[in-house]
XYZ file of C-alpha atoms in Angstrom:
689
model
C -177.343 44.542 0.668
C -180.852 45.609 1.480
C -181.117 49.342 2.363
C -183.165 48.079 5.246
C -180.539 45.954 6.850
C -178.651 47.298 9.786
C -175.352 48.639 9.433
C -172.675 46.083 10.399
C -171.251 46.591 14.034
C -167.327 46.532 14.668
C -165.998 44.016 17.110
C -163.525 45.695 19.729
C -159.839 45.058 19.339
C -158.986 42.919 22.217
C -155.196 42.994 21.381
C -154.872 46.584 22.484
C -152.013 46.955 25.030
C -154.177 48.608 27.680
C -156.659 45.627 27.814
C -153.905 42.964 27.583
C -153.991 40.095 30.394
C -151.526 40.910 33.319
C -148.229 38.928 33.487
C -148.148 36.764 36.356
C -145.785 37.411 39.556
C -144.387 33.963 38.757
C -143.507 35.003 35.338
C -142.105 38.382 36.366
C -139.666 36.660 38.867
C -138.546 34.168 36.022
C -137.766 36.878 33.937
C -135.704 38.638 36.368
C -133.816 35.201 37.249
C -133.058 34.821 33.815
C -131.792 38.365 33.361
C -129.602 37.827 36.286
C -128.274 34.253 35.337
C -127.407 35.199 31.642
C -124.389 37.284 32.810
C -123.426 34.849 35.402
C -123.791 32.257 32.828
C -121.550 34.138 30.380
C -119.010 34.727 33.237
C -119.090 30.830 34.175
C -118.525 29.937 30.462
C -115.603 32.623 30.154
C -113.934 31.175 33.306
C -114.387 27.671 32.161
C -113.010 28.447 28.852
C -110.032 30.256 30.486
C -109.409 27.528 32.693
C -109.183 25.116 29.683
C -106.718 27.363 28.424
C -104.435 27.118 31.359
C -105.438 30.078 33.547
C -107.022 30.236 37.031
C -105.992 28.651 40.469
C -102.644 28.808 42.101
C -99.485 26.667 41.801
C -99.184 24.291 44.632
C -97.062 25.028 47.673
C -96.473 21.211 48.066
C -96.773 18.609 45.464
C -96.217 14.962 44.801
C -93.060 15.013 42.562
C -92.690 11.303 42.042
C -92.562 7.662 43.304
C -89.321 5.838 44.070
C -89.635 2.547 45.646
C -92.712 2.439 47.832
C -92.735 6.138 48.702
C -94.228 9.223 47.153
C -91.839 11.947 47.391
C -93.575 15.469 48.300
C -91.569 18.507 47.486
C -91.864 22.329 47.995
C -92.812 24.165 44.974
C -91.033 27.517 44.493
C -93.745 28.782 42.506
C -96.450 28.149 45.106
C -95.498 31.003 47.197
C -95.193 33.660 44.400
C -98.772 34.568 43.983
C -98.503 36.291 47.433
C -96.223 38.677 46.136
C -97.099 41.529 43.612
C -95.047 42.080 40.317
C -92.997 38.948 40.616
C -91.139 40.019 43.622
C -91.077 37.116 45.880
C -89.753 35.661 49.172
C -88.426 32.172 49.520
C -88.928 28.934 51.423
C -86.070 26.525 52.114
C -86.447 23.377 49.730
C -87.981 20.512 51.581
C -88.462 17.043 50.297
C -90.417 14.347 52.381
C -92.387 11.061 51.906
C -95.963 9.915 51.928
C -97.421 7.913 53.382
C -95.369 9.056 56.735
C -93.001 6.296 57.598
C -93.927 4.131 60.643
C -93.224 5.477 64.452
C -92.512 8.874 62.991
C -93.409 12.078 64.757
C -93.805 14.763 61.927
C -93.788 18.371 63.171
C -94.209 21.150 60.605
C -93.231 24.562 61.236
C -95.077 27.519 59.555
C -94.251 31.451 59.721
C -92.024 34.014 58.303
C -88.251 34.412 57.904
C -87.568 33.958 61.855
C -89.511 30.757 61.698
C -87.488 29.656 58.644
C -84.292 30.129 60.769
C -82.920 33.010 58.659
C -80.028 33.603 58.274
C -78.746 30.365 59.723
C -77.933 27.352 57.552
C -79.991 24.395 57.656
C -78.032 22.263 60.316
C -77.962 25.169 62.857
C -81.604 26.353 62.432
C -84.031 26.073 65.481
C -86.081 23.486 63.610
C -82.984 21.106 63.258
C -81.818 21.645 66.915
C -85.288 20.560 67.741
C -85.467 17.515 65.668
C -82.077 16.424 67.050
C -83.201 16.999 70.688
C -86.433 15.242 70.170
C -84.562 12.268 68.892
C -82.507 12.254 71.994
C -85.499 12.613 74.378
C -87.343 9.853 72.273
C -84.738 7.384 71.298
C -87.270 4.821 70.104
C -88.642 7.185 67.567
C -88.033 8.924 64.532
C -88.645 12.621 64.349
C -89.266 14.954 61.257
C -89.378 18.622 61.524
C -90.250 20.216 58.394
C -89.702 23.956 58.256
C -92.015 25.818 55.720
C -91.062 29.218 57.039
C -91.219 31.796 54.216
C -89.375 35.071 54.175
C -91.136 38.348 53.730
C -94.776 37.096 54.539
C -97.444 38.535 56.904
C -99.733 36.129 58.614
C -102.144 35.799 55.860
C -99.962 33.709 53.503
C -98.909 31.690 56.453
C -102.576 30.661 56.476
C -102.496 29.203 53.167
C -99.180 27.418 53.703
C -100.730 25.781 57.008
C -103.448 24.851 55.015
C -101.374 23.251 52.334
C -99.571 21.225 54.865
C -102.450 19.677 56.912
C -103.101 16.948 54.306
C -99.480 15.495 54.763
C -100.275 13.884 58.214
C -98.559 16.395 60.596
C -98.739 15.314 64.288
C -98.027 18.895 65.337
C -98.169 22.188 63.786
C -95.817 25.049 65.012
C -96.849 28.613 63.994
C -94.221 31.513 64.469
C -95.562 34.344 62.676
C -96.084 38.213 63.386
C -93.050 39.991 62.619
C -94.241 41.155 59.094
C -97.575 42.155 59.772
C -96.789 45.651 58.450
C -94.538 45.279 55.514
C -94.571 41.697 54.590
C -96.590 40.292 51.904
C -100.187 40.797 52.844
C -99.186 43.419 55.454
C -101.212 46.452 56.244
C -98.439 48.682 54.795
C -97.334 46.376 51.982
C -98.403 47.210 48.226
C -101.586 45.159 48.834
C -104.017 47.803 49.988
C -106.630 45.189 50.881
C -104.226 43.890 53.495
C -105.932 45.758 56.086
C -108.788 43.181 56.650
C -108.309 39.545 57.023
C -111.960 38.845 55.439
C -110.905 41.135 52.356
C -107.688 39.444 52.152
C -109.305 36.224 51.706
C -111.809 37.438 49.430
C -109.220 39.144 47.196
C -107.084 35.983 47.182
C -110.003 34.056 45.801
C -110.808 36.588 43.164
C -107.184 36.756 42.258
C -107.271 32.779 41.639
C -110.105 33.187 38.978
C -109.348 32.432 35.548
C -110.729 35.786 34.281
C -108.607 37.888 36.738
C -105.464 36.234 35.666
C -106.111 36.541 32.008
C -106.767 40.319 32.716
C -103.677 40.570 34.832
C -100.496 42.484 33.533
C -97.669 40.024 33.618
C -95.087 40.888 35.870
C -91.855 42.463 34.408
C -89.053 40.228 33.492
C -86.486 39.328 36.081
C -83.680 41.488 34.572
C -86.004 44.600 35.204
C -86.595 43.584 38.883
C -82.665 43.632 39.800
C -82.032 44.826 43.222
C -86.017 45.184 44.049
C -87.872 43.314 46.300
C -90.986 43.853 48.831
C -88.793 45.674 51.297
C -87.591 48.183 48.832
C -91.172 48.956 47.430
C -93.003 49.334 50.624
C -90.702 52.333 51.721
C -92.893 54.879 49.929
C -95.404 54.340 52.471
C -93.032 53.285 55.307
C -93.794 55.608 58.216
C -96.621 54.347 60.550
C -97.231 56.805 63.471
C -98.351 55.448 66.773
C -101.962 56.665 66.126
C -102.139 55.225 62.580
C -105.304 52.820 62.299
C -103.066 50.449 60.475
C -101.520 49.228 63.877
C -104.827 48.150 65.284
C -105.534 46.403 61.789
C -102.413 44.528 61.864
C -102.915 43.140 65.449
C -106.525 42.355 64.501
C -105.495 40.617 61.178
C -102.650 38.678 63.201
C -105.368 37.385 65.542
C -107.791 36.667 63.019
C -105.326 34.538 60.834
C -103.867 32.554 63.805
C -107.417 31.884 64.828
C -108.158 30.658 61.229
C -105.194 28.216 61.448
C -106.429 26.917 64.742
C -109.771 26.289 63.435
C -108.418 24.400 60.326
C -106.104 22.210 62.611
C -108.815 21.599 65.148
C -110.859 20.029 62.037
C -107.787 17.904 61.281
C -107.209 16.982 64.751
C -103.701 18.400 64.580
C -102.481 20.182 67.901
C -100.736 23.446 67.470
C -98.051 25.585 69.427
C -98.340 29.294 68.755
C -95.206 31.390 69.354
C -94.654 35.031 70.254
C -91.954 37.085 68.483
C -88.954 38.222 70.121
C -87.106 41.214 68.752
C -84.046 43.225 69.525
C -84.773 45.994 72.060
C -81.312 47.006 73.705
C -79.137 47.200 70.897
C -81.555 48.589 68.004
C -82.496 52.275 67.781
C -85.996 53.141 66.298
C -85.578 52.239 62.719
C -88.235 55.008 61.258
C -87.780 58.760 61.445
C -90.258 60.230 64.280
C -92.793 62.217 62.877
C -92.911 65.897 63.860
C -94.491 66.424 67.352
C -97.985 68.350 67.138
C -96.811 71.197 68.845
C -96.917 75.078 68.517
C -93.717 76.713 67.614
C -92.490 77.630 71.167
C -93.281 74.112 72.287
C -91.519 72.729 69.358
C -88.445 74.645 69.850
C -88.124 73.721 73.373
C -88.717 69.946 72.726
C -86.156 70.119 70.028
C -83.553 71.659 72.133
C -83.984 69.449 75.246
C -83.824 66.326 72.875
C -80.463 67.711 71.100
C -78.870 68.373 74.611
C -80.062 64.957 75.923
C -78.443 63.235 72.871
C -75.291 64.860 73.253
C -74.874 63.860 76.916
C -76.011 60.182 76.906
C -72.689 58.673 77.086
C -70.476 61.054 79.042
C -73.376 62.784 81.343
C -76.181 60.295 81.536
C -77.767 61.859 84.603
C -77.950 65.164 83.134
C -79.127 63.894 79.824
C -81.852 61.978 81.577
C -83.000 65.262 83.031
C -83.451 66.906 79.650
C -84.936 63.702 78.148
C -87.596 63.489 80.753
C -88.380 67.236 80.588
C -88.966 66.744 76.769
C -91.137 63.867 77.566
C -93.163 66.024 79.866
C -93.940 68.083 76.592
C -94.357 65.284 74.025
C -94.421 61.718 75.059
C -94.840 59.751 71.640
C -91.250 59.998 70.256
C -89.534 56.741 69.927
C -85.990 58.060 69.827
C -86.623 60.180 73.016
C -87.616 56.655 74.725
C -84.448 55.081 73.306
C -82.239 57.736 74.498
C -83.848 57.569 77.896
C -83.361 53.877 78.144
C -79.736 54.242 77.329
C -79.336 56.887 80.179
C -81.178 54.606 82.505
C -79.216 51.528 81.662
C -75.918 53.598 82.435
C -77.152 54.644 85.709
C -77.997 51.268 86.657
C -81.879 51.616 86.620
C -82.379 48.192 84.829
C -86.157 47.621 85.173
C -87.064 51.329 84.104
C -84.378 51.088 81.048
C -86.010 47.803 79.991
C -89.609 49.717 80.076
C -88.114 52.523 77.991
C -86.430 50.161 75.428
C -89.967 48.351 74.788
C -91.679 51.809 74.596
C -89.308 52.888 72.069
C -89.799 49.646 69.922
C -93.545 50.263 70.241
C -93.464 53.827 68.980
C -91.109 52.941 66.241
C -92.546 54.564 63.050
C -91.047 51.689 60.945
C -92.419 48.761 62.739
C -90.110 45.918 61.409
C -90.131 44.272 65.004
C -93.414 42.987 66.301
C -94.768 45.678 68.724
C -96.206 44.870 72.121
C -99.886 44.726 70.466
C -98.951 42.060 67.834
C -97.483 39.809 70.635
C -100.584 40.242 72.672
C -102.776 39.516 69.823
C -100.755 36.075 69.556
C -101.048 35.275 73.230
C -105.052 35.966 72.837
C -105.419 33.917 69.789
C -103.467 30.935 71.547
C -106.019 30.692 74.128
C -108.222 29.194 71.690
C -107.184 25.473 71.862
C -103.413 25.896 71.443
C -100.217 25.838 73.500
C -98.506 29.160 73.904
C -94.686 29.213 73.619
C -94.095 32.722 74.662
C -90.454 33.314 72.893
C -90.662 36.877 73.613
C -90.501 36.247 77.485
C -88.256 33.412 77.017
C -85.735 35.651 75.275
C -86.293 38.381 77.909
C -85.611 36.040 80.638
C -82.293 34.740 79.070
C -81.085 38.398 78.369
C -79.134 40.632 80.679
C -81.391 42.726 82.773
C -84.333 41.120 80.791
C -83.673 43.139 77.690
C -83.036 41.452 74.348
C -79.908 42.311 72.346
C -77.125 40.893 70.506
C -76.425 38.096 72.747
C -79.586 36.262 71.272
C -80.339 38.265 67.879
C -78.579 38.632 64.573
C -80.488 41.832 63.631
C -83.795 43.034 64.295
C -86.023 39.859 64.549
C -83.872 36.884 63.540
C -82.455 35.077 66.200
C -78.685 34.445 66.555
C -77.162 30.849 66.978
C -77.722 30.991 70.757
C -81.346 32.286 69.990
C -81.909 29.211 67.653
C -81.030 26.879 70.513
C -83.058 28.734 72.950
C -86.179 28.596 70.460
C -85.682 24.617 70.236
C -85.374 24.183 74.008
C -88.539 26.363 74.666
C -90.379 24.576 72.196
C -89.501 21.333 73.954
C -90.641 22.949 77.253
C -94.065 23.879 75.547
C -94.345 20.266 74.418
C -94.488 19.009 78.012
C -98.187 20.355 78.015
C -99.176 18.240 75.188
C -100.797 14.788 75.794
C -100.054 11.479 74.334
C -97.122 10.725 71.940
C -96.427 14.277 71.826
C -95.679 14.809 75.524
C -92.044 15.672 76.469
C -90.936 14.633 79.901
C -89.537 17.600 81.572
C -86.844 15.774 83.519
C -85.682 14.087 80.290
C -85.706 17.502 78.265
C -83.661 19.186 81.256
C -80.933 16.287 81.045
C -80.276 17.065 77.355
C -76.588 17.840 76.478
C -75.701 21.592 76.551
C -75.569 23.965 73.824
C -71.959 23.557 73.129
C -72.537 19.632 72.569
C -75.266 20.443 69.946
C -73.161 23.148 68.288
C -70.341 20.495 67.997
C -72.661 17.693 66.807
C -74.229 19.973 64.101
C -70.817 21.120 62.976
C -70.961 24.954 63.730
C -68.066 26.421 61.601
C -66.393 29.822 61.098
C -67.439 29.726 57.509
C -70.960 29.745 58.039
C -70.539 32.386 60.850
C -69.069 34.605 58.177
C -71.911 34.176 55.883
C -74.434 35.185 58.670
C -72.482 38.274 59.340
C -72.137 38.964 55.455
C -76.040 38.803 55.231
C -76.602 40.978 58.162
C -74.184 43.483 57.188
C -75.924 43.750 53.814
C -79.110 44.279 55.653
C -77.624 47.129 57.699
C -76.270 48.836 54.652
C -79.962 49.695 53.615
C -80.577 53.312 53.692
C -82.994 53.355 56.604
C -81.156 50.984 58.833
C -77.649 52.729 58.058
C -79.324 56.236 59.048
C -81.006 54.755 62.009
C -78.332 52.248 63.385
C -74.863 53.078 62.032
C -73.299 51.596 65.054
C -74.924 48.286 64.163
C -73.251 48.563 60.632
C -69.764 49.452 61.965
C -70.150 46.560 64.612
C -70.841 43.747 61.787
C -68.407 45.301 59.326
C -65.840 44.896 62.328
C -66.631 41.410 62.556
C -66.724 40.451 59.042
C -62.926 41.866 58.647
C -62.053 39.949 61.691
C -63.349 36.794 60.269
C -62.008 37.258 56.888
C -58.292 37.919 58.494
C -58.643 34.321 59.982
C -59.201 32.646 56.510
C -56.640 31.136 54.149
C -55.870 32.775 50.681
C -57.606 29.800 49.140
C -60.811 30.347 51.332
C -60.915 34.127 50.819
C -60.542 33.793 47.021
C -63.280 31.033 46.904
C -65.599 33.118 49.098
C -65.180 36.353 46.764
C -66.039 34.272 43.759
C -69.004 33.132 45.420
C -70.058 36.529 46.328
C -69.504 37.753 42.807
C -71.842 35.269 41.374
C -74.550 35.504 44.019
C -74.409 31.875 44.041
C -77.101 30.129 46.748
C -74.898 27.243 47.228
C -73.645 26.683 50.746
C -70.288 28.664 51.640
C -69.175 25.224 53.107
C -69.514 23.447 49.857
C -67.934 26.005 47.674
C -64.876 25.934 49.959
C -64.892 22.518 50.577
C -64.789 21.810 46.741
C -61.839 24.088 46.406
C -59.909 22.396 49.077
C -60.596 19.014 47.525
C -59.124 20.211 44.392
C -55.960 21.591 46.370
C -55.780 17.871 47.914
C -56.466 19.431 51.667
C -58.560 16.206 52.130
C -59.194 16.612 55.924
C -60.584 20.025 55.610
C -62.506 19.302 52.456
C -64.284 16.239 54.478
C -65.498 18.319 57.284
C -66.823 21.311 55.179
C -68.403 18.962 52.569
C -70.179 16.968 55.220
C -71.653 20.195 56.653
C -72.517 21.289 53.027
C -74.313 17.899 52.457
C -76.480 18.385 55.708
C -77.093 22.196 54.552
C -78.905 20.971 51.301
C -82.560 19.525 51.377
C -82.772 15.709 51.631
C -83.143 13.796 48.416
C -81.806 16.536 46.217
C -79.176 17.100 43.789
C -76.898 19.174 45.901
C -77.293 16.703 48.851
C -75.991 13.935 46.395
C -73.202 16.235 44.933
C -71.635 16.981 48.277
C -72.226 13.593 49.595
C -70.258 12.259 46.728
C -67.429 14.563 46.978
C -67.236 14.151 50.840
C -66.581 10.372 50.193
C -63.894 11.315 47.635
C -62.260 13.489 50.435
C -62.480 10.751 52.924
C -60.984 8.405 50.331
C -57.905 10.763 50.576
C -57.851 10.997 54.079
C -59.432 8.520 56.480
C -62.913 6.954 56.428
C -65.389 7.396 59.078
C -66.850 4.762 61.230
C -70.005 5.420 59.700
C -69.007 5.276 56.042
C -71.463 2.187 55.194
C -74.430 4.256 56.299
C -73.118 7.072 54.561
C -72.709 5.133 51.332
C -76.248 3.770 51.784
C -77.782 7.444 52.339
C -75.748 8.557 49.225
C -77.465 5.768 47.084
C -80.756 6.600 48.134
C -80.211 10.404 47.847
C -78.752 9.979 44.241
C -81.208 7.694 43.069
C -84.447 9.982 44.295
C -82.587 12.974 43.026
C -81.980 11.581 39.666
C -85.853 10.391 39.605
C -87.376 13.526 40.880
C -85.373 15.776 38.389
C -87.865 14.479 35.586
C -85.164 14.028 32.899
C -81.669 12.501 32.921
C -78.692 14.669 32.959
C -74.933 13.839 32.718
C -74.132 15.138 36.173
C -77.264 13.291 37.888
C -76.182 10.075 36.126
C -72.594 10.537 37.334
C -73.630 11.207 40.919
C -75.720 7.782 40.992
C -72.951 5.972 39.459
C -70.406 7.353 42.256
C -72.970 6.116 44.798
C -73.014 2.693 43.222
C -69.367 2.680 42.854
C -68.828 3.197 46.675
C -71.253 0.511 47.276
C -68.934 -1.851 45.327
C -71.526 -2.102 42.517
C -69.192 -1.693 39.634
C -70.858 -2.646 36.605
C -74.155 -0.788 37.456
C -72.011 2.342 38.067
C -70.031 1.871 34.859
C -73.454 1.476 32.833
C -74.531 4.847 34.092
C -71.521 6.881 34.105
C -69.455 5.655 30.902
C -71.977 6.938 28.376
C -72.092 10.384 29.795
C -68.891 11.124 31.451
C -67.435 12.942 28.408
C -70.256 15.325 28.382
C -69.667 16.578 31.845
C -68.449 20.147 32.356
C -67.595 20.529 35.989
C -64.572 21.576 37.952
C -64.819 18.339 40.071
C -64.394 16.158 36.908
C -61.126 14.612 38.114
C -62.953 13.127 41.281
C -66.133 11.831 39.303
C -63.419 10.415 36.592
C -61.602 8.755 39.355
C -64.541 6.722 40.451
C -65.159 5.665 36.933
C -61.595 4.698 36.512
C -61.768 2.588 39.626
C -64.828 0.835 38.444
C -63.172 0.013 35.090
C -60.014 -1.317 36.623
C -61.944 -3.422 39.297
C -63.794 -5.180 36.478
C -60.752 -5.709 34.489
C -60.924 -3.020 31.813
C -57.644 -1.301 32.374
C -57.231 -0.418 28.908
C -60.466 1.347 28.805
C -59.744 3.087 31.870
C -56.610 4.650 30.293
C -58.455 5.465 27.318
C -60.830 7.259 29.362
C -58.200 9.319 30.991
C -56.496 10.320 27.779
C -60.034 11.446 26.166
C -60.664 13.553 29.077
C -56.867 14.981 29.131
C -56.400 13.711 32.573
C -53.474 11.874 33.915
C -53.604 9.460 36.676
C -51.862 11.972 39.074
C -54.762 14.235 38.494
C -57.458 11.903 39.800
C -57.913 10.354 43.202
C -57.152 6.710 43.109
C -56.370 4.008 45.443
C -52.983 2.543 45.512
C -53.795 -0.959 43.955
C -55.774 1.052 41.079
C -52.830 3.309 40.523
C -50.711 0.292 40.305
C -52.719 -1.346 37.913
C -52.772 1.574 35.676
C -49.083 1.801 35.684
C -48.472 -1.926 34.755
C -47.136 -2.572 31.295
C -49.559 -3.978 28.793
């Protein structure tokens, strides 16, 4: 290189960060969206993978469980309501089975709500929904009527929204909503273990989130059933049971109730399904406030004066009501938000003949109760308000008040705090029919025809009201009042029901008492009339057995194993006494029930095979009956085996297989005298070879 050449010049480094070209706004937004999308994509992939592994969603409340003939059979699924209850503690829904498509010329009515809507603690034939079905069939003799009761124990209104939504695809012509008693302590209530239950919107959000696969995979499984013995939702909420009159949860309960009923009405409107909304009656006169009153916010001197006046008033209610009322009124001048004070005032006013004032005081006591197991006035007003939005109101609270002495609801119509007694069940059915007079078209009930229906005594006789089920109701109610908070607040109620239980026990035969004790010891859910009817049948008390087994059959859900069992045994009892005029129709029903129950069970069992065989036997289809029962009868372990074996023996003899009939009895270690056989069959068995 020449020394005269100029030195080389350096080129600036254009890659320096300070001089880099700026990233466009579009790219920056793209980067941000990718950054946001990646976690969502990861969540989505995780959710999808977990769903493939079986997580996510909720079990159905209603589902298609099988096809028999031309019908799809739809059944309630017990697991469907369990997600509403935490820790494996669940309520219950009566088993229901019905068909799709809906049969021609059928009016299908579906009831949703809590345990009062379910008709608890009455048996199926004596629930208001069954009375309503029977009354509507009388009022509309040319139509078939189905009233399907999906009432569920221990639920607030939010689970009812999901049950209603599950019912709408199954062609209801009318939905009846009867909810509001459990807005505080039921599943989804504002004082239940679900803390997010204080907002209807938050309930819906949390329900959706809990249904995700990720949430369910992370959720701790509920404890085994053995660890839950004796524990249910009513037990676990007691740690947070007291709800004073100024507690914001009271307003939240009324708000949630109105929002949830409105949600149901909106969904029903979209499906063109009319709705009847019911208020909630509760015991007023005979039930003292259940919760303990919170200490009045008074200074020491005022508190002492208030307590003294309250104590003097309490001690004089029975013998000196006028003096007691003066002391209680003076106490109310010091502090007026005390539930027990107003209940004692009501008792005094009632004894002094001031009925209207007593009624006001009883309701004030209910509304101030710090354990609101009964729907307070704010809840029923929320129901009335919601019903103004395109629904028919059936104001059961006012119906019960108008039907009660002095307008105050008591034991005449109620079994406990919120569950109507038998007379109350009939009253609800009649009130719903009157409400249907406001509906147009095929749902309209003619008021004159409704008023001309038979009286309550006639319906009770037709439905088979009986002392055994009256005892079962009393037993359940006594169990409720033995709970610590009821026992403390209402000892007189417990004494009343214990005395009634003893009275009914004293009217029972030794066989009935022994059977009921066994039933109670095993905590069996079978109908009490079924257990007693079977014992009577074994003792050859056929007339009594037939009546009890008839009621037990109707207490079981249609197309179910229990319905088939009791139907079969009822016919066995009638064989020993005198067949009814409708025996042929009963055999047809048994045949359909046993066939459907066997198909819907999903797998063959010896007893289901034998039950269908019994139905075929009574229908005179002996060869078909033998083909089903003969291969499995020896596997059967059932106390009613002699009666099931008797049908098979009858079938074998009818087709000329007398030796096989004798061999069957020998293999089962039975004699002809131990099985129910007609005279002709007995004679054939006794003939010499």
